[in-house]
């Protein structure tokens, strides 16, 4: 049980048992020492957001009774209704819809759009192409039941080459039929930068100056609790996201949320259930405790994921790989991209993430053809909730530039293990020499 220099416990042996060699551990420690200031800043944001969430729970008198639930139609489901008040308080909006019947982020976005657009209306994306799954919702790629089939048109203004907004182009694109604007906060799997809440506020201000009645919706996926303010604090009429990402805190087993203006949320309720019924029905069936507890943990979970992303950026930047965002940039979401330039790098990285998981650590991810992708894709995830991307996960298409995207980690310590394990596998495969 020899204690070695710079290590408080015999943690070296434990890392070794997990499969991580000393050189990898030391390299990680060296990088981590340089990140102390940034980590402290992340903790400050988490502290603020933790207080914000607790304040919202106290203000709305969350009680033990909120964890019971109605069945059947779900009339007077107090836990459900109170949680929606809590979300409205956290996002500083008039109202919110937070339901297990909203199956994922795409569904929440489709709901917000479908509920508030009518035939003849136009939807505008002033930030270029939206997230892949929205292409079918909107009808950019023809699809059954798309907004296009219902007579809702769509236009898009590309970002300028430096990733900023094309204000002239946006002004020209806004016409008499423009009813709604959709702004995606996170870059998703594109190469553009993610937007800060401040930048989103500028864009909304610009749009509202042209026509104040245009509904501004923000796809907030992966962005919640990264900053101390949310898009609804800077003028967004609707903010939309998934509960198996940041705001579910890793505990919500399903769900999505929409927070915003009362009349718009009401329309979402009518669309989710039925005209006439709206938010009054929809039993919560026992998931409320996990929704509350997940929201309670979400600020620290998001902080852990951010630390992992920054740690990875700095590790791989130091080793000479291209990383987006880079090691020192400010963060607006929890996604990290690393470009390896060859398939072996992507595969070894994903094997390492998988090997560090609490669940399914013994399986080996391999590249595979996936519906909707034009190349083989490798995915690593050992999650408690299927597909949960607030849990540590990585994926990469096996095609140039051979980049891997990864995100999540319910705790910083797990994120660190995952990244060290990815490096260990890259060393084993000879892609990296330390
Ligand atoms: C994840 C994500 C979505 C879709 O959410 P799902 O839960 O996967 O349907 C939409 N937009 C962005 C930016 C996302 O990151």
PDB file of C-alpha atoms in Angstrom, residues 26-231:
ATOM      1  CA  UNK A  26       0.332  11.058 -14.928  1.00  0.00           C
ATOM      2  CA  UNK A  27      -0.428  12.727 -18.246  1.00  0.00           C
ATOM      3  CA  UNK A  28      -4.007  13.274 -17.113  1.00  0.00           C
ATOM      4  CA  UNK A  29      -2.943  14.702 -13.752  1.00  0.00           C
ATOM      5  CA  UNK A  30      -0.589  17.115 -15.437  1.00  0.00           C
ATOM      6  CA  UNK A  31      -3.347  18.418 -17.703  1.00  0.00           C
ATOM      7  CA  UNK A  32      -5.825  18.599 -14.825  1.00  0.00           C
ATOM      8  CA  UNK A  33      -3.568  20.787 -12.699  1.00  0.00           C
ATOM      9  CA  UNK A  34      -3.791  23.490 -15.350  1.00  0.00           C
ATOM     10  CA  UNK A  35      -7.583  23.461 -15.307  1.00  0.00           C
ATOM     11  CA  UNK A  36      -8.161  24.392 -11.673  1.00  0.00           C
ATOM     12  CA  UNK A  37      -9.331  27.932 -12.454  1.00  0.00           C
ATOM     13  CA  UNK A  38     -11.810  26.862 -15.102  1.00  0.00           C
ATOM     14  CA  UNK A  39     -13.183  24.125 -12.914  1.00  0.00           C
ATOM     15  CA  UNK A  40     -13.703  26.638 -10.123  1.00  0.00           C
ATOM     16  CA  UNK A  41     -15.671  28.860 -12.526  1.00  0.00           C
ATOM     17  CA  UNK A  42     -17.840  25.884 -13.518  1.00  0.00           C
ATOM     18  CA  UNK A  43     -18.498  25.164  -9.842  1.00  0.00           C
ATOM     19  CA  UNK A  44     -19.608  28.769  -9.376  1.00  0.00           C
ATOM     20  CA  UNK A  45     -22.170  28.420 -12.161  1.00  0.00           C
ATOM     21  CA  UNK A  46     -23.334  25.120 -10.643  1.00  0.00           C
ATOM     22  CA  UNK A  47     -23.722  26.796  -7.252  1.00  0.00           C
ATOM     23  CA  UNK A  48     -25.906  29.515  -8.770  1.00  0.00           C
ATOM     24  CA  UNK A  49     -28.022  27.031 -10.698  1.00  0.00           C
ATOM     25  CA  UNK A  50     -28.376  24.737  -7.696  1.00  0.00           C
ATOM     26  CA  UNK A  51     -29.777  27.645  -5.702  1.00  0.00           C
ATOM     27  CA  UNK A  52     -32.053  28.572  -8.595  1.00  0.00           C
ATOM     28  CA  UNK A  53     -33.531  25.060  -8.679  1.00  0.00           C
ATOM     29  CA  UNK A  54     -33.961  24.804  -4.900  1.00  0.00           C
ATOM     30  CA  UNK A  55     -35.529  28.258  -4.824  1.00  0.00           C
ATOM     31  CA  UNK A  56     -38.015  27.189  -7.511  1.00  0.00           C
ATOM     32  CA  UNK A  57     -38.883  24.022  -5.581  1.00  0.00           C
ATOM     33  CA  UNK A  58     -39.425  25.927  -2.340  1.00  0.00           C
ATOM     34  CA  UNK A  59     -41.432  28.692  -3.977  1.00  0.00           C
ATOM     35  CA  UNK A  60     -43.829  26.156  -5.478  1.00  0.00           C
ATOM     36  CA  UNK A  61     -44.050  24.155  -2.250  1.00  0.00           C
ATOM     37  CA  UNK A  62     -42.837  20.824  -3.532  1.00  0.00           C
ATOM     38  CA  UNK A  63     -43.954  18.263  -0.965  1.00  0.00           C
ATOM     39  CA  UNK A  64     -43.752  14.537  -0.428  1.00  0.00           C
ATOM     40  CA  UNK A  65     -47.263  14.352  -1.882  1.00  0.00           C
ATOM     41  CA  UNK A  66     -45.858  15.414  -5.259  1.00  0.00           C
ATOM     42  CA  UNK A  67     -44.251  11.979  -5.599  1.00  0.00           C
ATOM     43  CA  UNK A  68     -47.605  10.199  -5.565  1.00  0.00           C
ATOM     44  CA  UNK A  69     -49.432  10.039  -8.820  1.00  0.00           C
ATOM     45  CA  UNK A  70     -52.753   9.706 -10.491  1.00  0.00           C
ATOM     46  CA  UNK A  71     -53.491   6.922 -12.980  1.00  0.00           C
ATOM     47  CA  UNK A  72     -56.024   6.794 -15.793  1.00  0.00           C
ATOM     48  CA  UNK A  73     -56.839  10.209 -17.178  1.00  0.00           C
ATOM     49  CA  UNK A  74     -54.574  11.864 -14.648  1.00  0.00           C
ATOM     50  CA  UNK A  75     -56.915  14.642 -13.528  1.00  0.00           C
ATOM     51  CA  UNK A  76     -55.494  16.604 -10.611  1.00  0.00           C
ATOM     52  CA  UNK A  77     -52.071  15.011 -10.828  1.00  0.00           C
ATOM     53  CA  UNK A  78     -50.561  17.402  -8.288  1.00  0.00           C
ATOM     54  CA  UNK A  79     -46.984  16.167  -8.702  1.00  0.00           C
ATOM     55  CA  UNK A  80     -47.175  16.737 -12.459  1.00  0.00           C
ATOM     56  CA  UNK A  81     -48.781  20.170 -12.193  1.00  0.00           C
ATOM     57  CA  UNK A  82     -46.366  21.346  -9.482  1.00  0.00           C
ATOM     58  CA  UNK A  83     -43.347  20.164 -11.464  1.00  0.00           C
ATOM     59  CA  UNK A  84     -44.532  22.268 -14.395  1.00  0.00           C
ATOM     60  CA  UNK A  85     -44.694  25.268 -12.068  1.00  0.00           C
ATOM     61  CA  UNK A  86     -41.158  24.487 -10.902  1.00  0.00           C
ATOM     62  CA  UNK A  87     -39.883  24.383 -14.490  1.00  0.00           C
ATOM     63  CA  UNK A  88     -41.659  27.663 -15.221  1.00  0.00           C
ATOM     64  CA  UNK A  89     -39.908  29.197 -12.194  1.00  0.00           C
ATOM     65  CA  UNK A  90     -36.481  27.852 -13.174  1.00  0.00           C
ATOM     66  CA  UNK A  91     -36.824  29.163 -16.728  1.00  0.00           C
ATOM     67  CA  UNK A  92     -38.609  32.353 -15.629  1.00  0.00           C
ATOM     68  CA  UNK A  93     -41.541  31.671 -17.942  1.00  0.00           C
ATOM     69  CA  UNK A  94     -45.300  31.969 -17.540  1.00  0.00           C
ATOM     70  CA  UNK A  95     -45.893  28.270 -18.038  1.00  0.00           C
ATOM     71  CA  UNK A  96     -44.342  24.889 -18.848  1.00  0.00           C
ATOM     72  CA  UNK A  97     -45.257  21.452 -20.126  1.00  0.00           C
ATOM     73  CA  UNK A  98     -43.087  18.653 -18.650  1.00  0.00           C
ATOM     74  CA  UNK A  99     -44.335  15.171 -19.378  1.00  0.00           C
ATOM     75  CA  UNK A 100     -43.301  11.540 -19.652  1.00  0.00           C
ATOM     76  CA  UNK A 101     -45.679  11.433 -22.650  1.00  0.00           C
ATOM     77  CA  UNK A 102     -43.169  13.648 -24.474  1.00  0.00           C
ATOM     78  CA  UNK A 103     -40.925  10.814 -25.621  1.00  0.00           C
ATOM     79  CA  UNK A 104     -37.711  12.658 -26.503  1.00  0.00           C
ATOM     80  CA  UNK A 105     -36.218  15.974 -27.554  1.00  0.00           C
ATOM     81  CA  UNK A 106     -37.322  15.636 -31.164  1.00  0.00           C
ATOM     82  CA  UNK A 107     -40.874  14.990 -30.010  1.00  0.00           C
ATOM     83  CA  UNK A 108     -40.825  18.071 -27.761  1.00  0.00           C
ATOM     84  CA  UNK A 109     -39.603  20.227 -30.652  1.00  0.00           C
ATOM     85  CA  UNK A 110     -42.125  18.725 -33.099  1.00  0.00           C
ATOM     86  CA  UNK A 111     -44.833  19.397 -30.539  1.00  0.00           C
ATOM     87  CA  UNK A 112     -43.873  23.028 -30.000  1.00  0.00           C
ATOM     88  CA  UNK A 113     -43.752  23.620 -33.760  1.00  0.00           C
ATOM     89  CA  UNK A 114     -46.871  21.671 -34.698  1.00  0.00           C
ATOM     90  CA  UNK A 115     -48.902  23.255 -31.921  1.00  0.00           C
ATOM     91  CA  UNK A 116     -48.113  26.823 -32.887  1.00  0.00           C
ATOM     92  CA  UNK A 117     -47.915  26.787 -36.689  1.00  0.00           C
ATOM     93  CA  UNK A 118     -50.909  26.710 -39.058  1.00  0.00           C
ATOM     94  CA  UNK A 119     -51.233  26.119 -42.820  1.00  0.00           C
ATOM     95  CA  UNK A 120     -49.766  29.072 -44.689  1.00  0.00           C
ATOM     96  CA  UNK A 121     -47.342  29.980 -41.911  1.00  0.00           C
ATOM     97  CA  UNK A 122     -43.610  29.982 -42.448  1.00  0.00           C
ATOM     98  CA  UNK A 123     -40.929  28.717 -40.079  1.00  0.00           C
ATOM     99  CA  UNK A 124     -37.501  30.343 -40.320  1.00  0.00           C
ATOM    100  CA  UNK A 125     -34.178  29.005 -39.064  1.00  0.00           C
ATOM    101  CA  UNK A 126     -31.746  31.952 -38.970  1.00  0.00           C
ATOM    102  CA  UNK A 127     -28.881  29.685 -37.830  1.00  0.00           C
ATOM    103  CA  UNK A 128     -28.536  27.316 -40.777  1.00  0.00           C
ATOM    104  CA  UNK A 129     -29.592  23.714 -40.898  1.00  0.00           C
ATOM    105  CA  UNK A 130     -31.306  22.387 -37.774  1.00  0.00           C
ATOM    106  CA  UNK A 131     -30.554  19.104 -35.988  1.00  0.00           C
ATOM    107  CA  UNK A 132     -30.844  16.044 -38.251  1.00  0.00           C
ATOM    108  CA  UNK A 133     -34.056  14.667 -36.791  1.00  0.00           C
ATOM    109  CA  UNK A 134     -35.803  18.005 -37.329  1.00  0.00           C
ATOM    110  CA  UNK A 135     -35.284  17.744 -41.073  1.00  0.00           C
ATOM    111  CA  UNK A 136     -38.083  15.201 -41.178  1.00  0.00           C
ATOM    112  CA  UNK A 137     -40.244  17.085 -38.699  1.00  0.00           C
ATOM    113  CA  UNK A 138     -40.078  20.196 -40.874  1.00  0.00           C
ATOM    114  CA  UNK A 139     -40.097  18.322 -44.182  1.00  0.00           C
ATOM    115  CA  UNK A 140     -36.665  19.452 -45.397  1.00  0.00           C
ATOM    116  CA  UNK A 141     -36.343  15.751 -46.125  1.00  0.00           C
ATOM    117  CA  UNK A 142     -39.801  14.619 -47.295  1.00  0.00           C
ATOM    118  CA  UNK A 143     -41.467  12.655 -44.526  1.00  0.00           C
ATOM    119  CA  UNK A 144     -44.949  11.439 -43.591  1.00  0.00           C
ATOM    120  CA  UNK A 145     -46.694  13.886 -41.286  1.00  0.00           C
ATOM    121  CA  UNK A 146     -44.114  16.654 -41.690  1.00  0.00           C
ATOM    122  CA  UNK A 147     -45.020  20.325 -41.281  1.00  0.00           C
ATOM    123  CA  UNK A 148     -44.583  20.658 -45.056  1.00  0.00           C
ATOM    124  CA  UNK A 149     -47.410  18.147 -45.602  1.00  0.00           C
ATOM    125  CA  UNK A 150     -49.630  20.411 -43.513  1.00  0.00           C
ATOM    126  CA  UNK A 151     -48.831  23.452 -45.613  1.00  0.00           C
ATOM    127  CA  UNK A 152     -46.227  25.046 -43.342  1.00  0.00           C
ATOM    128  CA  UNK A 153     -43.330  26.401 -45.375  1.00  0.00           C
ATOM    129  CA  UNK A 154     -39.739  26.674 -44.227  1.00  0.00           C
ATOM    130  CA  UNK A 155     -36.776  28.868 -44.974  1.00  0.00           C
ATOM    131  CA  UNK A 156     -33.280  29.019 -43.604  1.00  0.00           C
ATOM    132  CA  UNK A 157     -30.499  31.582 -43.499  1.00  0.00           C
ATOM    133  CA  UNK A 158     -26.976  30.204 -43.344  1.00  0.00           C
ATOM    134  CA  UNK A 159     -24.504  31.474 -40.794  1.00  0.00           C
ATOM    135  CA  UNK A 160     -21.661  33.613 -42.089  1.00  0.00           C
ATOM    136  CA  UNK A 161     -18.350  31.859 -42.686  1.00  0.00           C
ATOM    137  CA  UNK A 162     -17.077  32.921 -39.250  1.00  0.00           C
ATOM    138  CA  UNK A 163     -20.073  31.272 -37.565  1.00  0.00           C
ATOM    139  CA  UNK A 164     -21.914  34.520 -36.757  1.00  0.00           C
ATOM    140  CA  UNK A 165     -25.449  35.559 -37.705  1.00  0.00           C
ATOM    141  CA  UNK A 166     -26.162  36.971 -41.179  1.00  0.00           C
ATOM    142  CA  UNK A 167     -28.363  39.825 -39.971  1.00  0.00           C
ATOM    143  CA  UNK A 168     -28.935  41.247 -43.477  1.00  0.00           C
ATOM    144  CA  UNK A 169     -29.937  37.841 -44.768  1.00  0.00           C
ATOM    145  CA  UNK A 170     -32.270  37.315 -41.826  1.00  0.00           C
ATOM    146  CA  UNK A 171     -33.947  40.681 -42.360  1.00  0.00           C
ATOM    147  CA  UNK A 172     -34.578  39.770 -46.009  1.00  0.00           C
ATOM    148  CA  UNK A 173     -35.872  36.302 -45.102  1.00  0.00           C
ATOM    149  CA  UNK A 174     -38.521  37.585 -42.708  1.00  0.00           C
ATOM    150  CA  UNK A 175     -41.765  37.975 -44.650  1.00  0.00           C
ATOM    151  CA  UNK A 176     -45.447  38.446 -44.001  1.00  0.00           C
ATOM    152  CA  UNK A 177     -45.963  34.712 -43.377  1.00  0.00           C
ATOM    153  CA  UNK A 178     -43.045  34.264 -40.994  1.00  0.00           C
ATOM    154  CA  UNK A 179     -44.768  33.052 -37.866  1.00  0.00           C
ATOM    155  CA  UNK A 180     -41.979  31.424 -35.951  1.00  0.00           C
ATOM    156  CA  UNK A 181     -38.197  31.405 -35.724  1.00  0.00           C
ATOM    157  CA  UNK A 182     -36.291  28.353 -34.483  1.00  0.00           C
ATOM    158  CA  UNK A 183     -32.831  28.809 -32.967  1.00  0.00           C
ATOM    159  CA  UNK A 184     -30.663  25.835 -32.060  1.00  0.00           C
ATOM    160  CA  UNK A 185     -28.348  26.644 -29.158  1.00  0.00           C
ATOM    161  CA  UNK A 186     -25.997  23.680 -29.459  1.00  0.00           C
ATOM    162  CA  UNK A 187     -24.041  22.934 -32.605  1.00  0.00           C
ATOM    163  CA  UNK A 188     -25.255  19.343 -32.363  1.00  0.00           C
ATOM    164  CA  UNK A 189     -23.132  17.364 -34.785  1.00  0.00           C
ATOM    165  CA  UNK A 190     -22.179  20.262 -37.017  1.00  0.00           C
ATOM    166  CA  UNK A 191     -18.943  22.190 -37.116  1.00  0.00           C
ATOM    167  CA  UNK A 192     -20.382  25.631 -36.369  1.00  0.00           C
ATOM    168  CA  UNK A 193     -19.880  27.089 -32.886  1.00  0.00           C
ATOM    169  CA  UNK A 194     -22.577  26.698 -30.251  1.00  0.00           C
ATOM    170  CA  UNK A 195     -24.216  29.966 -29.258  1.00  0.00           C
ATOM    171  CA  UNK A 196     -24.041  31.653 -25.895  1.00  0.00           C
ATOM    172  CA  UNK A 197     -27.313  32.722 -24.326  1.00  0.00           C
ATOM    173  CA  UNK A 198     -26.142  36.308 -24.857  1.00  0.00           C
ATOM    174  CA  UNK A 199     -25.773  35.772 -28.606  1.00  0.00           C
ATOM    175  CA  UNK A 200     -29.198  34.129 -28.770  1.00  0.00           C
ATOM    176  CA  UNK A 201     -30.619  37.166 -26.972  1.00  0.00           C
ATOM    177  CA  UNK A 202     -29.124  39.478 -29.591  1.00  0.00           C
ATOM    178  CA  UNK A 203     -30.678  37.439 -32.373  1.00  0.00           C
ATOM    179  CA  UNK A 204     -34.096  37.386 -30.721  1.00  0.00           C
ATOM    180  CA  UNK A 205     -33.897  41.134 -30.126  1.00  0.00           C
ATOM    181  CA  UNK A 206     -33.089  41.646 -33.807  1.00  0.00           C
ATOM    182  CA  UNK A 207     -36.038  39.503 -34.950  1.00  0.00           C
ATOM    183  CA  UNK A 208     -38.481  41.142 -32.508  1.00  0.00           C
ATOM    184  CA  UNK A 209     -37.372  44.569 -33.713  1.00  0.00           C
ATOM    185  CA  UNK A 210     -38.485  43.666 -37.207  1.00  0.00           C
ATOM    186  CA  UNK A 211     -41.737  42.004 -36.140  1.00  0.00           C
ATOM    187  CA  UNK A 212     -42.514  41.710 -32.412  1.00  0.00           C
ATOM    188  CA  UNK A 213     -45.204  39.087 -32.986  1.00  0.00           C
ATOM    189  CA  UNK A 214     -42.825  36.462 -34.410  1.00  0.00           C
ATOM    190  CA  UNK A 215     -42.602  33.532 -32.001  1.00  0.00           C
ATOM    191  CA  UNK A 216     -38.984  32.801 -31.085  1.00  0.00           C
ATOM    192  CA  UNK A 217     -38.323  29.189 -30.116  1.00  0.00           C
ATOM    193  CA  UNK A 218     -34.968  27.879 -28.879  1.00  0.00           C
ATOM    194  CA  UNK A 219     -33.876  24.252 -29.144  1.00  0.00           C
ATOM    195  CA  UNK A 220     -32.142  24.189 -25.757  1.00  0.00           C
ATOM    196  CA  UNK A 221     -30.902  20.555 -25.949  1.00  0.00           C
ATOM    197  CA  UNK A 222     -27.516  20.079 -24.240  1.00  0.00           C
ATOM    198  CA  UNK A 223     -27.451  23.715 -23.122  1.00  0.00           C
ATOM    199  CA  UNK A 224     -29.426  23.727 -19.868  1.00  0.00           C
ATOM    200  CA  UNK A 225     -27.484  24.887 -16.794  1.00  0.00           C
ATOM    201  CA  UNK A 226     -24.257  25.479 -18.710  1.00  0.00           C
ATOM    202  CA  UNK A 227     -24.700  29.200 -18.003  1.00  0.00           C
ATOM    203  CA  UNK A 228     -26.566  31.001 -15.229  1.00  0.00           C
ATOM    204  CA  UNK A 229     -29.196  32.289 -17.646  1.00  0.00           C
ATOM    205  CA  UNK A 230     -31.333  30.429 -20.163  1.00  0.00           C
ATOM    206  CA  UNK A 231     -32.695  31.613 -23.531  1.00  0.00           C
TER     207      UNK A 231
END
